[in-house]
mmCIF file with all atom_site columns, C-alpha atoms in Angstrom:
data_model
loop_
_atom_site.group_PDB
_atom_site.id
_atom_site.type_symbol
_atom_site.label_atom_id
_atom_site.label_alt_id
_atom_site.label_comp_id
_atom_site.label_asym_id
_atom_site.label_entity_id
_atom_site.label_seq_id
_atom_site.pdbx_PDB_ins_code
_atom_site.Cartn_x
_atom_site.Cartn_y
_atom_site.Cartn_z
_atom_site.occupancy
_atom_site.B_iso_or_equiv
_atom_site.pdbx_formal_charge
_atom_site.auth_seq_id
_atom_site.auth_comp_id
_atom_site.auth_asym_id
_atom_site.auth_atom_id
_atom_site.pdbx_PDB_model_num
ATOM 1  C CA . MET A 1 1  ? 30.524  6.434   3.080   1.00 0.00 ? 1  MET A CA 1
ATOM 2  C CA . ARG A 1 2  ? 27.751  8.820   1.363   1.00 0.00 ? 2  ARG A CA 1
ATOM 3  C CA . ALA A 1 3  ? 25.712  5.500   0.260   1.00 0.00 ? 3  ALA A CA 1
ATOM 4  C CA . LEU A 1 4  ? 25.634  4.536   3.977   1.00 0.00 ? 4  LEU A CA 1
ATOM 5  C CA . VAL A 1 5  ? 24.283  7.800   5.190   1.00 0.00 ? 5  VAL A CA 1
ATOM 6  C CA . ALA A 1 6  ? 21.899  7.919   2.369   1.00 0.00 ? 6  ALA A CA 1
ATOM 7  C CA . ALA A 1 7  ? 20.497  4.488   3.395   1.00 0.00 ? 7  ALA A CA 1
ATOM 8  C CA . ALA A 1 8  ? 20.458  5.391   6.944   1.00 0.00 ? 8  ALA A CA 1
ATOM 9  C CA . ILE A 1 9  ? 18.577  8.605   6.288   1.00 0.00 ? 9  ILE A CA 1
ATOM 10 C CA . GLY A 1 10 ? 15.978  6.696   3.976   1.00 0.00 ? 10 GLY A CA 1
ATOM 11 C CA . LEU A 1 11 ? 15.451  3.832   6.617   1.00 0.00 ? 11 LEU A CA 1
ATOM 12 C CA . THR A 1 12 ? 14.861  6.565   9.247   1.00 0.00 ? 12 THR A CA 1
ATOM 13 C CA . ALA A 1 13 ? 12.163  8.229   7.066   1.00 0.00 ? 13 ALA A CA 1
ATOM 14 C CA . ALA A 1 14 ? 10.258  5.010   6.165   1.00 0.00 ? 14 ALA A CA 1
ATOM 15 C CA . LEU A 1 15 ? 10.357  4.164   10.092  1.00 0.00 ? 15 LEU A CA 1
ATOM 16 C CA . ALA A 1 16 ? 8.986   7.624   10.800  1.00 0.00 ? 16 ALA A CA 1
ATOM 17 C CA . LEU A 1 17 ? 6.093   7.107   8.174   1.00 0.00 ? 17 LEU A CA 1
ATOM 18 C CA . VAL A 1 18 ? 5.324   3.749   9.597   1.00 0.00 ? 18 VAL A CA 1
ATOM 19 C CA . LEU A 1 19 ? 5.240   5.377   13.013  1.00 0.00 ? 19 LEU A CA 1
ATOM 20 C CA . ALA A 1 20 ? 3.290   7.843   12.213  1.00 0.00 ? 20 ALA A CA 1
ATOM 21 C CA . VAL A 1 21 ? 0.851   5.840   10.426  1.00 0.00 ? 21 VAL A CA 1
ATOM 22 C CA . THR A 1 22 ? 0.751   3.260   13.271  1.00 0.00 ? 22 THR A CA 1
ATOM 23 C CA . ALA A 1 23 ? -0.333  6.772   15.579  1.00 0.00 ? 23 ALA A CA 1
ATOM 24 C CA . LEU A 1 24 ? -2.820  7.777   13.410  1.00 0.00 ? 24 LEU A CA 1
ATOM 25 C CA . GLY A 1 25 ? -4.807  4.475   13.258  1.00 0.00 ? 25 GLY A CA 1
ATOM 26 C CA . VAL A 1 26 ? -6.605  2.814   10.154  1.00 0.00 ? 26 VAL A CA 1
ATOM 27 C CA . PRO A 1 27 ? -8.950  5.359   8.500   1.00 0.00 ? 27 PRO A CA 1
ATOM 28 C CA . GLU A 1 28 ? -12.819 4.555   8.593   1.00 0.00 ? 28 GLU A CA 1
ATOM 29 C CA . GLY A 1 29 ? -14.147 3.287   5.735   1.00 0.00 ? 29 GLY A CA 1
ATOM 30 C CA . LYS A 1 30 ? -16.590 0.692   4.375   1.00 0.00 ? 30 LYS A CA 1
ATOM 31 C CA . THR A 1 31 ? -16.596 -1.565  1.368   1.00 0.00 ? 31 THR A CA 1
ATOM 32 C CA . SER A 1 32 ? -19.133 -1.822  -1.306  1.00 0.00 ? 32 SER A CA 1
ATOM 33 C CA . PRO A 1 33 ? -21.734 -4.099  -0.888  1.00 0.00 ? 33 PRO A CA 1
ATOM 34 C CA . LYS A 1 34 ? -21.902 -4.688  -4.646  1.00 0.00 ? 34 LYS A CA 1
ATOM 35 C CA . PRO A 1 35 ? -19.181 -7.634  -5.544  1.00 0.00 ? 35 PRO A CA 1
ATOM 36 C CA . LEU A 1 36 ? -17.293 -7.013  -8.388  1.00 0.00 ? 36 LEU A CA 1
ATOM 37 C CA . LEU A 1 37 ? -18.422 -9.131  -11.327 1.00 0.00 ? 37 LEU A CA 1
ATOM 38 C CA . THR A 1 38 ? -15.760 -10.139 -13.751 1.00 0.00 ? 38 THR A CA 1
ATOM 39 C CA . THR A 1 39 ? -15.414 -12.808 -16.460 1.00 0.00 ? 39 THR A CA 1
ATOM 40 C CA . ALA A 1 40 ? -12.717 -14.569 -17.997 1.00 0.00 ? 40 ALA A CA 1
ATOM 41 C CA . PRO A 1 41 ? -11.871 -13.177 -21.700 1.00 0.00 ? 41 PRO A CA 1
ATOM 42 C CA . ALA A 1 42 ? -13.026 -15.740 -24.429 1.00 0.00 ? 42 ALA A CA 1
ATOM 43 C CA . ALA A 1 43 ? -10.598 -18.356 -25.666 1.00 0.00 ? 43 ALA A CA 1
ATOM 44 C CA . PRO A 1 44 ? -9.096  -17.175 -28.968 1.00 0.00 ? 44 PRO A CA 1
ATOM 45 C CA . GLY A 1 45 ? -10.811 -18.858 -31.823 1.00 0.00 ? 45 GLY A CA 1
ATOM 46 C CA . LYS A 1 46 ? -14.366 -19.529 -30.213 1.00 0.00 ? 46 LYS A CA 1
#
């Protein structure tokens, strides 16, 4: 029974967090204009 109550409390807290984030909206921000340049590691023995 305790596990069921704990699960219900956790689900309620998670739902409250989702509703709070939804109510606040997406934070303003921007992405960097510079692309991330990555290279693959060299193959072993080369």
